[in-house]
Amino acid sequence: MESPEVVDVEVDRAHHVRVTWSDGVSATFGLADLRTNCPCATCRSRRDLGQPAWRPNLLAPPLAITAAELVGAWGISFTWSDGHATGIFPWDALRSWNADQV
């Protein structure tokens, strides 16, 4: 069975990312959730060591996406206001994450 394709991505740089698939399923991901669960090697290593991949800094400006880029047909990457820019979020992982949230 073929996986549904992403048909729309809305990036609200200050609040969320909303993804809609061809089967009508739509999911909204908060920025803090995305940043905390960044799939890059550095963030995964931190989580594996029991450390947070990211933690809010009350002295810094609010977390925001400064840039977003589609990565082929399989995912999206973000540049974050804290300077982090190495994680690629695959569509299938976001779809699975959404299923886990329901």
PDB file of N, CA and C in Angstrom:
ATOM      1  N   MET A   1       0.833  -1.174   0.000  1.00  0.00           N
ATOM      2  CA  MET A   1       0.000   0.000   0.000  1.00  0.00           C
ATOM      3  C   MET A   1       0.882   1.243   0.000  1.00  0.00           C
ATOM      4  N   GLU A   2       0.592   2.163  -0.880  1.00  0.00           N
ATOM      5  CA  GLU A   2       1.378   3.377  -1.017  1.00  0.00           C
ATOM      6  C   GLU A   2       0.996   4.400   0.044  1.00  0.00           C
ATOM      7  N   SER A   3       1.985   5.071   0.602  1.00  0.00           N
ATOM      8  CA  SER A   3       1.736   6.084   1.620  1.00  0.00           C
ATOM      9  C   SER A   3       1.115   7.326   0.995  1.00  0.00           C
ATOM     10  N   PRO A   4       0.235   8.000   1.729  1.00  0.00           N
ATOM     11  CA  PRO A   4      -0.331   9.251   1.219  1.00  0.00           C
ATOM     12  C   PRO A   4       0.779  10.280   1.006  1.00  0.00           C
ATOM     13  N   GLU A   5       0.593  11.137   0.017  1.00  0.00           N
ATOM     14  CA  GLU A   5       1.565  12.185  -0.281  1.00  0.00           C
ATOM     15  C   GLU A   5       1.181  13.462   0.448  1.00  0.00           C
ATOM     16  N   VAL A   6       2.171  14.271   0.746  1.00  0.00           N
ATOM     17  CA  VAL A   6       1.917  15.586   1.325  1.00  0.00           C
ATOM     18  C   VAL A   6       1.397  16.491   0.221  1.00  0.00           C
ATOM     19  N   VAL A   7       0.274  17.153   0.480  1.00  0.00           N
ATOM     20  CA  VAL A   7      -0.310  18.046  -0.522  1.00  0.00           C
ATOM     21  C   VAL A   7      -0.249  19.511  -0.105  1.00  0.00           C
ATOM     22  N   ASP A   8      -0.006  19.770   1.195  1.00  0.00           N
ATOM     23  CA  ASP A   8       0.073  21.160   1.637  1.00  0.00           C
ATOM     24  C   ASP A   8       0.903  21.236   2.912  1.00  0.00           C
ATOM     25  N   VAL A   9       1.707  22.280   3.000  1.00  0.00           N
ATOM     26  CA  VAL A   9       2.485  22.561   4.200  1.00  0.00           C
ATOM     27  C   VAL A   9       2.325  24.044   4.503  1.00  0.00           C
ATOM     28  N   GLU A  10       1.867  24.326   5.704  1.00  0.00           N
ATOM     29  CA  GLU A  10       1.728  25.712   6.156  1.00  0.00           C
ATOM     30  C   GLU A  10       2.714  25.929   7.284  1.00  0.00           C
ATOM     31  N   VAL A  11       3.610  26.878   7.108  1.00  0.00           N
ATOM     32  CA  VAL A  11       4.591  27.192   8.137  1.00  0.00           C
ATOM     33  C   VAL A  11       4.233  28.546   8.734  1.00  0.00           C
ATOM     34  N   ASP A  12       3.715  28.532   9.941  1.00  0.00           N
ATOM     35  CA  ASP A  12       3.482  29.751  10.708  1.00  0.00           C
ATOM     36  C   ASP A  12       4.739  29.913  11.557  1.00  0.00           C
ATOM     37  N   ARG A  13       5.612  30.776  11.135  1.00  0.00           N
ATOM     38  CA  ARG A  13       6.957  30.869  11.711  1.00  0.00           C
ATOM     39  C   ARG A  13       6.982  31.106  13.220  1.00  0.00           C
ATOM     40  N   ALA A  14       5.919  31.645  13.768  1.00  0.00           N
ATOM     41  CA  ALA A  14       5.893  31.956  15.201  1.00  0.00           C
ATOM     42  C   ALA A  14       5.118  30.942  16.038  1.00  0.00           C
ATOM     43  N   HIS A  15       4.356  30.031  15.371  1.00  0.00           N
ATOM     44  CA  HIS A  15       3.464  29.178  16.152  1.00  0.00           C
ATOM     45  C   HIS A  15       3.490  27.687  15.831  1.00  0.00           C
ATOM     46  N   HIS A  16       3.391  27.328  14.561  1.00  0.00           N
ATOM     47  CA  HIS A  16       3.216  25.905  14.234  1.00  0.00           C
ATOM     48  C   HIS A  16       3.539  25.611  12.775  1.00  0.00           C
ATOM     49  N   VAL A  17       3.557  24.320  12.490  1.00  0.00           N
ATOM     50  CA  VAL A  17       3.652  23.821  11.117  1.00  0.00           C
ATOM     51  C   VAL A  17       2.466  22.883  10.933  1.00  0.00           C
ATOM     52  N   ARG A  18       1.701  23.086   9.862  1.00  0.00           N
ATOM     53  CA  ARG A  18       0.551  22.221   9.574  1.00  0.00           C
ATOM     54  C   ARG A  18       0.827  21.486   8.267  1.00  0.00           C
ATOM     55  N   VAL A  19       0.664  20.167   8.302  1.00  0.00           N
ATOM     56  CA  VAL A  19       0.897  19.316   7.131  1.00  0.00           C
ATOM     57  C   VAL A  19      -0.418  18.625   6.791  1.00  0.00           C
ATOM     58  N   THR A  20      -0.756  18.617   5.492  1.00  0.00           N
ATOM     59  CA  THR A  20      -1.956  17.920   5.022  1.00  0.00           C
ATOM     60  C   THR A  20      -1.527  16.891   3.987  1.00  0.00           C
ATOM     61  N   TRP A  21      -2.041  15.654   4.157  1.00  0.00           N
ATOM     62  CA  TRP A  21      -1.737  14.558   3.245  1.00  0.00           C
ATOM     63  C   TRP A  21      -2.890  14.340   2.268  1.00  0.00           C
ATOM     64  N   SER A  22      -2.602  13.598   1.201  1.00  0.00           N
ATOM     65  CA  SER A  22      -3.559  13.381   0.114  1.00  0.00           C
ATOM     66  C   SER A  22      -4.808  12.630   0.538  1.00  0.00           C
ATOM     67  N   ASP A  23      -4.773  11.948   1.676  1.00  0.00           N
ATOM     68  CA  ASP A  23      -5.967  11.249   2.155  1.00  0.00           C
ATOM     69  C   ASP A  23      -6.827  12.122   3.069  1.00  0.00           C
ATOM     70  N   GLY A  24      -6.474  13.419   3.152  1.00  0.00           N
ATOM     71  CA  GLY A  24      -7.264  14.360   3.933  1.00  0.00           C
ATOM     72  C   GLY A  24      -6.824  14.533   5.373  1.00  0.00           C
ATOM     73  N   VAL A  25      -5.886  13.708   5.832  1.00  0.00           N
ATOM     74  CA  VAL A  25      -5.383  13.846   7.196  1.00  0.00           C
ATOM     75  C   VAL A  25      -4.534  15.112   7.284  1.00  0.00           C
ATOM     76  N   SER A  26      -4.779  15.891   8.330  1.00  0.00           N
ATOM     77  CA  SER A  26      -4.026  17.111   8.569  1.00  0.00           C
ATOM     78  C   SER A  26      -3.498  17.071   9.994  1.00  0.00           C
ATOM     79  N   ALA A  27      -2.280  17.531  10.190  1.00  0.00           N
ATOM     80  CA  ALA A  27      -1.672  17.538  11.521  1.00  0.00           C
ATOM     81  C   ALA A  27      -0.976  18.870  11.746  1.00  0.00           C
ATOM     82  N   THR A  28      -1.097  19.369  12.970  1.00  0.00           N
ATOM     83  CA  THR A  28      -0.450  20.613  13.356  1.00  0.00           C
ATOM     84  C   THR A  28       0.586  20.301  14.427  1.00  0.00           C
ATOM     85  N   PHE A  29       1.800  20.780  14.215  1.00  0.00           N
ATOM     86  CA  PHE A  29       2.917  20.531  15.118  1.00  0.00           C
ATOM     87  C   PHE A  29       3.392  21.859  15.697  1.00  0.00           C
ATOM     88  N   GLY A  30       3.394  21.966  17.017  1.00  0.00           N
ATOM     89  CA  GLY A  30       3.896  23.166  17.680  1.00  0.00           C
ATOM     90  C   GLY A  30       5.395  23.294  17.508  1.00  0.00           C
ATOM     91  N   LEU A  31       5.876  24.526  17.493  1.00  0.00           N
ATOM     92  CA  LEU A  31       7.307  24.746  17.284  1.00  0.00           C
ATOM     93  C   LEU A  31       8.152  24.122  18.390  1.00  0.00           C
ATOM     94  N   ALA A  32       7.741  24.254  19.630  1.00  0.00           N
ATOM     95  CA  ALA A  32       8.529  23.684  20.725  1.00  0.00           C
ATOM     96  C   ALA A  32       8.601  22.162  20.606  1.00  0.00           C
ATOM     97  N   ASP A  33       7.502  21.524  20.205  1.00  0.00           N
ATOM     98  CA  ASP A  33       7.515  20.069  20.017  1.00  0.00           C
ATOM     99  C   ASP A  33       8.479  19.671  18.908  1.00  0.00           C
ATOM    100  N   LEU A  34       8.450  20.407  17.795  1.00  0.00           N
ATOM    101  CA  LEU A  34       9.359  20.102  16.689  1.00  0.00           C
ATOM    102  C   LEU A  34      10.813  20.298  17.108  1.00  0.00           C
ATOM    103  N   ARG A  35      11.102  21.427  17.734  1.00  0.00           N
ATOM    104  CA  ARG A  35      12.489  21.718  18.120  1.00  0.00           C
ATOM    105  C   ARG A  35      12.992  20.704  19.147  1.00  0.00           C
ATOM    106  N   THR A  36      12.154  20.343  20.106  1.00  0.00           N
ATOM    107  CA  THR A  36      12.531  19.375  21.131  1.00  0.00           C
ATOM    108  C   THR A  36      12.807  17.997  20.539  1.00  0.00           C
ATOM    109  N   ASN A  37      12.098  17.655  19.472  1.00  0.00           N
ATOM    110  CA  ASN A  37      12.225  16.329  18.857  1.00  0.00           C
ATOM    111  C   ASN A  37      13.015  16.356  17.550  1.00  0.00           C
ATOM    112  N   CYS A  38      13.887  17.333  17.399  1.00  0.00           N
ATOM    113  CA  CYS A  38      14.705  17.426  16.191  1.00  0.00           C
ATOM    114  C   CYS A  38      15.395  16.087  15.931  1.00  0.00           C
ATOM    115  N   PRO A  39      15.321  15.592  14.681  1.00  0.00           N
ATOM    116  CA  PRO A  39      15.901  14.284  14.384  1.00  0.00           C
ATOM    117  C   PRO A  39      17.379  14.299  13.991  1.00  0.00           C
ATOM    118  N   CYS A  40      18.046  15.438  14.109  1.00  0.00           N
ATOM    119  CA  CYS A  40      19.459  15.464  13.697  1.00  0.00           C
ATOM    120  C   CYS A  40      20.308  14.622  14.660  1.00  0.00           C
ATOM    121  N   ALA A  41      21.497  14.278  14.229  1.00  0.00           N
ATOM    122  CA  ALA A  41      22.388  13.421  15.017  1.00  0.00           C
ATOM    123  C   ALA A  41      22.760  14.056  16.354  1.00  0.00           C
ATOM    124  N   THR A  42      23.012  15.349  16.375  1.00  0.00           N
ATOM    125  CA  THR A  42      23.391  16.020  17.619  1.00  0.00           C
ATOM    126  C   THR A  42      22.259  15.960  18.637  1.00  0.00           C
ATOM    127  N   CYS A  43      21.047  16.284  18.206  1.00  0.00           N
ATOM    128  CA  CYS A  43      19.903  16.272  19.128  1.00  0.00           C
ATOM    129  C   CYS A  43      19.568  14.850  19.583  1.00  0.00           C
ATOM    130  N   ARG A  44      19.666  13.890  18.664  1.00  0.00           N
ATOM    131  CA  ARG A  44      19.431  12.487  19.056  1.00  0.00           C
ATOM    132  C   ARG A  44      20.452  12.039  20.087  1.00  0.00           C
ATOM    133  N   SER A  45      21.714  12.406  19.894  1.00  0.00           N
ATOM    134  CA  SER A  45      22.770  12.037  20.848  1.00  0.00           C
ATOM    135  C   SER A  45      22.490  12.628  22.223  1.00  0.00           C
ATOM    136  N   ARG A  46      22.063  13.874  22.251  1.00  0.00           N
ATOM    137  CA  ARG A  46      21.732  14.500  23.537  1.00  0.00           C
ATOM    138  C   ARG A  46      20.603  13.748  24.225  1.00  0.00           C
ATOM    139  N   ARG A  47      19.557  13.416  23.474  1.00  0.00           N
ATOM    140  CA  ARG A  47      18.433  12.683  24.062  1.00  0.00           C
ATOM    141  C   ARG A  47      18.878  11.309  24.541  1.00  0.00           C
ATOM    142  N   ASP A  48      19.749  10.641  23.777  1.00  0.00           N
ATOM    143  CA  ASP A  48      20.257   9.327  24.175  1.00  0.00           C
ATOM    144  C   ASP A  48      21.034   9.388  25.492  1.00  0.00           C
ATOM    145  N   LEU A  49      21.642  10.544  25.767  1.00  0.00           N
ATOM    146  CA  LEU A  49      22.398  10.736  27.007  1.00  0.00           C
ATOM    147  C   LEU A  49      21.507  11.240  28.139  1.00  0.00           C
ATOM    148  N   GLY A  50      20.208  11.352  27.866  1.00  0.00           N
ATOM    149  CA  GLY A  50      19.278  11.820  28.882  1.00  0.00           C
ATOM    150  C   GLY A  50      19.230  13.330  29.025  1.00  0.00           C
ATOM    151  N   GLN A  51      19.830  14.026  28.064  1.00  0.00           N
ATOM    152  CA  GLN A  51      19.830  15.483  28.078  1.00  0.00           C
ATOM    153  C   GLN A  51      18.770  15.994  27.108  1.00  0.00           C
ATOM    154  N   PRO A  52      18.222  17.165  27.366  1.00  0.00           N
ATOM    155  CA  PRO A  52      17.267  17.708  26.399  1.00  0.00           C
ATOM    156  C   PRO A  52      17.981  18.148  25.124  1.00  0.00           C
ATOM    157  N   ALA A  53      17.340  17.915  23.996  1.00  0.00           N
ATOM    158  CA  ALA A  53      17.896  18.374  22.726  1.00  0.00           C
ATOM    159  C   ALA A  53      17.821  19.890  22.636  1.00  0.00           C
ATOM    160  N   TRP A  54      16.801  20.431  23.277  1.00  0.00           N
ATOM    161  CA  TRP A  54      16.586  21.882  23.294  1.00  0.00           C
ATOM    162  C   TRP A  54      15.801  22.215  24.540  1.00  0.00           C
ATOM    163  N   ARG A  55      16.100  23.329  25.118  1.00  0.00           N
ATOM    164  CA  ARG A  55      15.283  23.795  26.233  1.00  0.00           C
ATOM    165  C   ARG A  55      15.042  25.292  26.043  1.00  0.00           C
ATOM    166  N   PRO A  56      13.857  25.737  26.398  1.00  0.00           N
ATOM    167  CA  PRO A  56      13.535  27.165  26.239  1.00  0.00           C
ATOM    168  C   PRO A  56      14.487  28.029  27.058  1.00  0.00           C
ATOM    169  N   ASN A  57      14.818  29.162  26.499  1.00  0.00           N
ATOM    170  CA  ASN A  57      15.651  30.143  27.190  1.00  0.00           C
ATOM    171  C   ASN A  57      14.780  31.371  27.422  1.00  0.00           C
ATOM    172  N   LEU A  58      14.441  31.617  28.664  1.00  0.00           N
ATOM    173  CA  LEU A  58      13.535  32.718  28.980  1.00  0.00           C
ATOM    174  C   LEU A  58      14.139  34.082  28.679  1.00  0.00           C
ATOM    175  N   LEU A  59      15.456  34.156  28.526  1.00  0.00           N
ATOM    176  CA  LEU A  59      16.109  35.420  28.229  1.00  0.00           C
ATOM    177  C   LEU A  59      16.225  35.680  26.725  1.00  0.00           C
ATOM    178  N   ALA A  60      15.993  34.652  25.924  1.00  0.00           N
ATOM    179  CA  ALA A  60      16.097  34.785  24.469  1.00  0.00           C
ATOM    180  C   ALA A  60      14.730  35.141  23.876  1.00  0.00           C
ATOM    181  N   PRO A  61      14.723  35.659  22.670  1.00  0.00           N
ATOM    182  CA  PRO A  61      13.440  35.883  22.001  1.00  0.00           C
ATOM    183  C   PRO A  61      12.691  34.557  21.867  1.00  0.00           C
ATOM    184  N   PRO A  62      11.376  34.594  21.709  1.00  0.00           N
ATOM    185  CA  PRO A  62      10.599  33.351  21.561  1.00  0.00           C
ATOM    186  C   PRO A  62      11.100  32.515  20.381  1.00  0.00           C
ATOM    187  N   LEU A  63      10.986  31.209  20.524  1.00  0.00           N
ATOM    188  CA  LEU A  63      11.377  30.293  19.458  1.00  0.00           C
ATOM    189  C   LEU A  63      10.569  30.597  18.199  1.00  0.00           C
ATOM    190  N   ALA A  64      11.245  30.590  17.075  1.00  0.00           N
ATOM    191  CA  ALA A  64      10.585  30.829  15.790  1.00  0.00           C
ATOM    192  C   ALA A  64      11.346  30.094  14.694  1.00  0.00           C
ATOM    193  N   ILE A  65      10.679  29.886  13.590  1.00  0.00           N
ATOM    194  CA  ILE A  65      11.323  29.349  12.391  1.00  0.00           C
ATOM    195  C   ILE A  65      11.748  30.538  11.559  1.00  0.00           C
ATOM    196  N   THR A  66      13.032  30.606  11.219  1.00  0.00           N
ATOM    197  CA  THR A  66      13.501  31.707  10.381  1.00  0.00           C
ATOM    198  C   THR A  66      13.542  31.320   8.914  1.00  0.00           C
ATOM    199  N   ALA A  67      13.586  30.011   8.626  1.00  0.00           N
ATOM    200  CA  ALA A  67      13.553  29.529   7.246  1.00  0.00           C
ATOM    201  C   ALA A  67      13.067  28.079   7.249  1.00  0.00           C
ATOM    202  N   ALA A  68      12.411  27.707   6.169  1.00  0.00           N
ATOM    203  CA  ALA A  68      11.954  26.327   5.981  1.00  0.00           C
ATOM    204  C   ALA A  68      12.248  25.928   4.546  1.00  0.00           C
ATOM    205  N   GLU A  69      12.659  24.685   4.366  1.00  0.00           N
ATOM    206  CA  GLU A  69      13.020  24.222   3.029  1.00  0.00           C
ATOM    207  C   GLU A  69      12.567  22.781   2.835  1.00  0.00           C
ATOM    208  N   LEU A  70      11.885  22.532   1.720  1.00  0.00           N
ATOM    209  CA  LEU A  70      11.516  21.162   1.378  1.00  0.00           C
ATOM    210  C   LEU A  70      12.785  20.397   1.028  1.00  0.00           C
ATOM    211  N   VAL A  71      12.862  19.149   1.452  1.00  0.00           N
ATOM    212  CA  VAL A  71      14.014  18.303   1.165  1.00  0.00           C
ATOM    213  C   VAL A  71      13.523  17.202   0.245  1.00  0.00           C
ATOM    214  N   GLY A  72      13.746  17.397  -1.039  1.00  0.00           N
ATOM    215  CA  GLY A  72      13.221  16.462  -2.031  1.00  0.00           C
ATOM    216  C   GLY A  72      11.724  16.326  -1.852  1.00  0.00           C
ATOM    217  N   ALA A  73      11.234  15.107  -2.024  1.00  0.00           N
ATOM    218  CA  ALA A  73       9.809  14.846  -1.828  1.00  0.00           C
ATOM    219  C   ALA A  73       9.567  14.134  -0.511  1.00  0.00           C
ATOM    220  N   TRP A  74      10.585  14.063   0.349  1.00  0.00           N
ATOM    221  CA  TRP A  74      10.439  13.229   1.531  1.00  0.00           C
ATOM    222  C   TRP A  74      10.477  13.938   2.867  1.00  0.00           C
ATOM    223  N   GLY A  75      10.707  15.265   2.905  1.00  0.00           N
ATOM    224  CA  GLY A  75      10.736  15.914   4.201  1.00  0.00           C
ATOM    225  C   GLY A  75      10.904  17.411   4.144  1.00  0.00           C
ATOM    226  N   ILE A  76      11.111  17.991   5.317  1.00  0.00           N
ATOM    227  CA  ILE A  76      11.269  19.433   5.449  1.00  0.00           C
ATOM    228  C   ILE A  76      12.332  19.712   6.502  1.00  0.00           C
ATOM    229  N   SER A  77      13.101  20.769   6.291  1.00  0.00           N
ATOM    230  CA  SER A  77      14.093  21.181   7.284  1.00  0.00           C
ATOM    231  C   SER A  77      13.802  22.621   7.685  1.00  0.00           C
ATOM    232  N   PHE A  78      14.223  22.951   8.889  1.00  0.00           N
ATOM    233  CA  PHE A  78      13.982  24.288   9.426  1.00  0.00           C
ATOM    234  C   PHE A  78      15.281  24.903   9.900  1.00  0.00           C
ATOM    235  N   THR A  79      15.357  26.209   9.806  1.00  0.00           N
ATOM    236  CA  THR A  79      16.366  26.979  10.503  1.00  0.00           C
ATOM    237  C   THR A  79      15.613  27.669  11.630  1.00  0.00           C
ATOM    238  N   TRP A  80      16.113  27.476  12.838  1.00  0.00           N
ATOM    239  CA  TRP A  80      15.446  27.975  14.033  1.00  0.00           C
ATOM    240  C   TRP A  80      16.076  29.282  14.495  1.00  0.00           C
ATOM    241  N   SER A  81      15.305  30.052  15.228  1.00  0.00           N
ATOM    242  CA  SER A  81      15.788  31.339  15.734  1.00  0.00           C
ATOM    243  C   SER A  81      16.959  31.182  16.706  1.00  0.00           C
ATOM    244  N   ASP A  82      17.162  29.984  17.247  1.00  0.00           N
ATOM    245  CA  ASP A  82      18.326  29.748  18.114  1.00  0.00           C
ATOM    246  C   ASP A  82      19.569  29.357  17.307  1.00  0.00           C
ATOM    247  N   GLY A  83      19.453  29.377  15.969  1.00  0.00           N
ATOM    248  CA  GLY A  83      20.588  29.091  15.099  1.00  0.00           C
ATOM    249  C   GLY A  83      20.692  27.648  14.647  1.00  0.00           C
ATOM    250  N   HIS A  84      19.922  26.748  15.237  1.00  0.00           N
ATOM    251  CA  HIS A  84      19.978  25.334  14.866  1.00  0.00           C
ATOM    252  C   HIS A  84      19.361  25.146  13.474  1.00  0.00           C
ATOM    253  N   ALA A  85      20.021  24.322  12.639  1.00  0.00           N
ATOM    254  CA  ALA A  85      19.537  24.180  11.266  1.00  0.00           C
ATOM    255  C   ALA A  85      19.881  22.843  10.628  1.00  0.00           C
ATOM    256  N   THR A  86      20.091  21.788  11.415  1.00  0.00           N
ATOM    257  CA  THR A  86      20.566  20.546  10.797  1.00  0.00           C
ATOM    258  C   THR A  86      19.551  19.423  10.733  1.00  0.00           C
ATOM    259  N   GLY A  87      18.394  19.538  11.344  1.00  0.00           N
ATOM    260  CA  GLY A  87      17.434  18.443  11.354  1.00  0.00           C
ATOM    261  C   GLY A  87      16.547  18.408  10.129  1.00  0.00           C
ATOM    262  N   ILE A  88      16.322  17.226   9.595  1.00  0.00           N
ATOM    263  CA  ILE A  88      15.374  17.029   8.495  1.00  0.00           C
ATOM    264  C   ILE A  88      14.249  16.158   9.034  1.00  0.00           C
ATOM    265  N   PHE A  89      13.022  16.657   8.947  1.00  0.00           N
ATOM    266  CA  PHE A  89      11.842  15.949   9.426  1.00  0.00           C
ATOM    267  C   PHE A  89      11.193  15.222   8.251  1.00  0.00           C
ATOM    268  N   PRO A  90      11.347  13.891   8.167  1.00  0.00           N
ATOM    269  CA  PRO A  90      10.721  13.135   7.074  1.00  0.00           C
ATOM    270  C   PRO A  90       9.196  13.141   7.227  1.00  0.00           C
ATOM    271  N   TRP A  91       8.498  13.201   6.095  1.00  0.00           N
ATOM    272  CA  TRP A  91       7.028  13.208   6.123  1.00  0.00           C
ATOM    273  C   TRP A  91       6.474  11.979   6.829  1.00  0.00           C
ATOM    274  N   ASP A  92       7.074  10.807   6.575  1.00  0.00           N
ATOM    275  CA  ASP A  92       6.538   9.596   7.202  1.00  0.00           C
ATOM    276  C   ASP A  92       6.699   9.627   8.720  1.00  0.00           C
ATOM    277  N   ALA A  93       7.774  10.243   9.212  1.00  0.00           N
ATOM    278  CA  ALA A  93       7.954  10.364  10.656  1.00  0.00           C
ATOM    279  C   ALA A  93       6.914  11.321  11.247  1.00  0.00           C
ATOM    280  N   LEU A  94       6.653  12.430  10.552  1.00  0.00           N
ATOM    281  CA  LEU A  94       5.628  13.360  11.030  1.00  0.00           C
ATOM    282  C   LEU A  94       4.257  12.704  11.006  1.00  0.00           C
ATOM    283  N   ARG A  95       4.004  11.928   9.975  1.00  0.00           N
ATOM    284  CA  ARG A  95       2.716  11.221   9.888  1.00  0.00           C
ATOM    285  C   ARG A  95       2.588  10.229  11.050  1.00  0.00           C
ATOM    286  N   SER A  96       3.635   9.500  11.330  1.00  0.00           N
ATOM    287  CA  SER A  96       3.637   8.538  12.427  1.00  0.00           C
ATOM    288  C   SER A  96       3.500   9.256  13.768  1.00  0.00           C
ATOM    289  N   TRP A  97       4.200  10.356  13.922  1.00  0.00           N
ATOM    290  CA  TRP A  97       4.143  11.146  15.145  1.00  0.00           C
ATOM    291  C   TRP A  97       2.717  11.631  15.357  1.00  0.00           C
ATOM    292  N   ASN A  98       2.066  12.074  14.293  1.00  0.00           N
ATOM    293  CA  ASN A  98       0.682  12.529  14.380  1.00  0.00           C
ATOM    294  C   ASN A  98      -0.222  11.374  14.822  1.00  0.00           C
ATOM    295  N   ALA A  99      -0.015  10.189  14.298  1.00  0.00           N
ATOM    296  CA  ALA A  99      -0.832   9.030  14.673  1.00  0.00           C
ATOM    297  C   ALA A  99      -0.641   8.713  16.149  1.00  0.00           C
ATOM    298  N   ASP A 100       0.574   8.917  16.650  1.00  0.00           N
ATOM    299  CA  ASP A 100       0.858   8.654  18.059  1.00  0.00           C
ATOM    300  C   ASP A 100       0.190   9.686  18.959  1.00  0.00           C
ATOM    301  N   GLN A 101      -0.048  10.888  18.439  1.00  0.00           N
ATOM    302  CA  GLN A 101      -0.628  11.969  19.226  1.00  0.00           C
ATOM    303  C   GLN A 101      -2.150  11.829  19.363  1.00  0.00           C
ATOM    304  N   VAL A 102      -2.775  11.097  18.450  1.00  0.00           N
ATOM    305  CA  VAL A 102      -4.234  10.992  18.433  1.00  0.00           C
ATOM    306  C   VAL A 102      -4.743  10.092  19.532  1.00  0.00           C
TER     307      VAL A 102
END
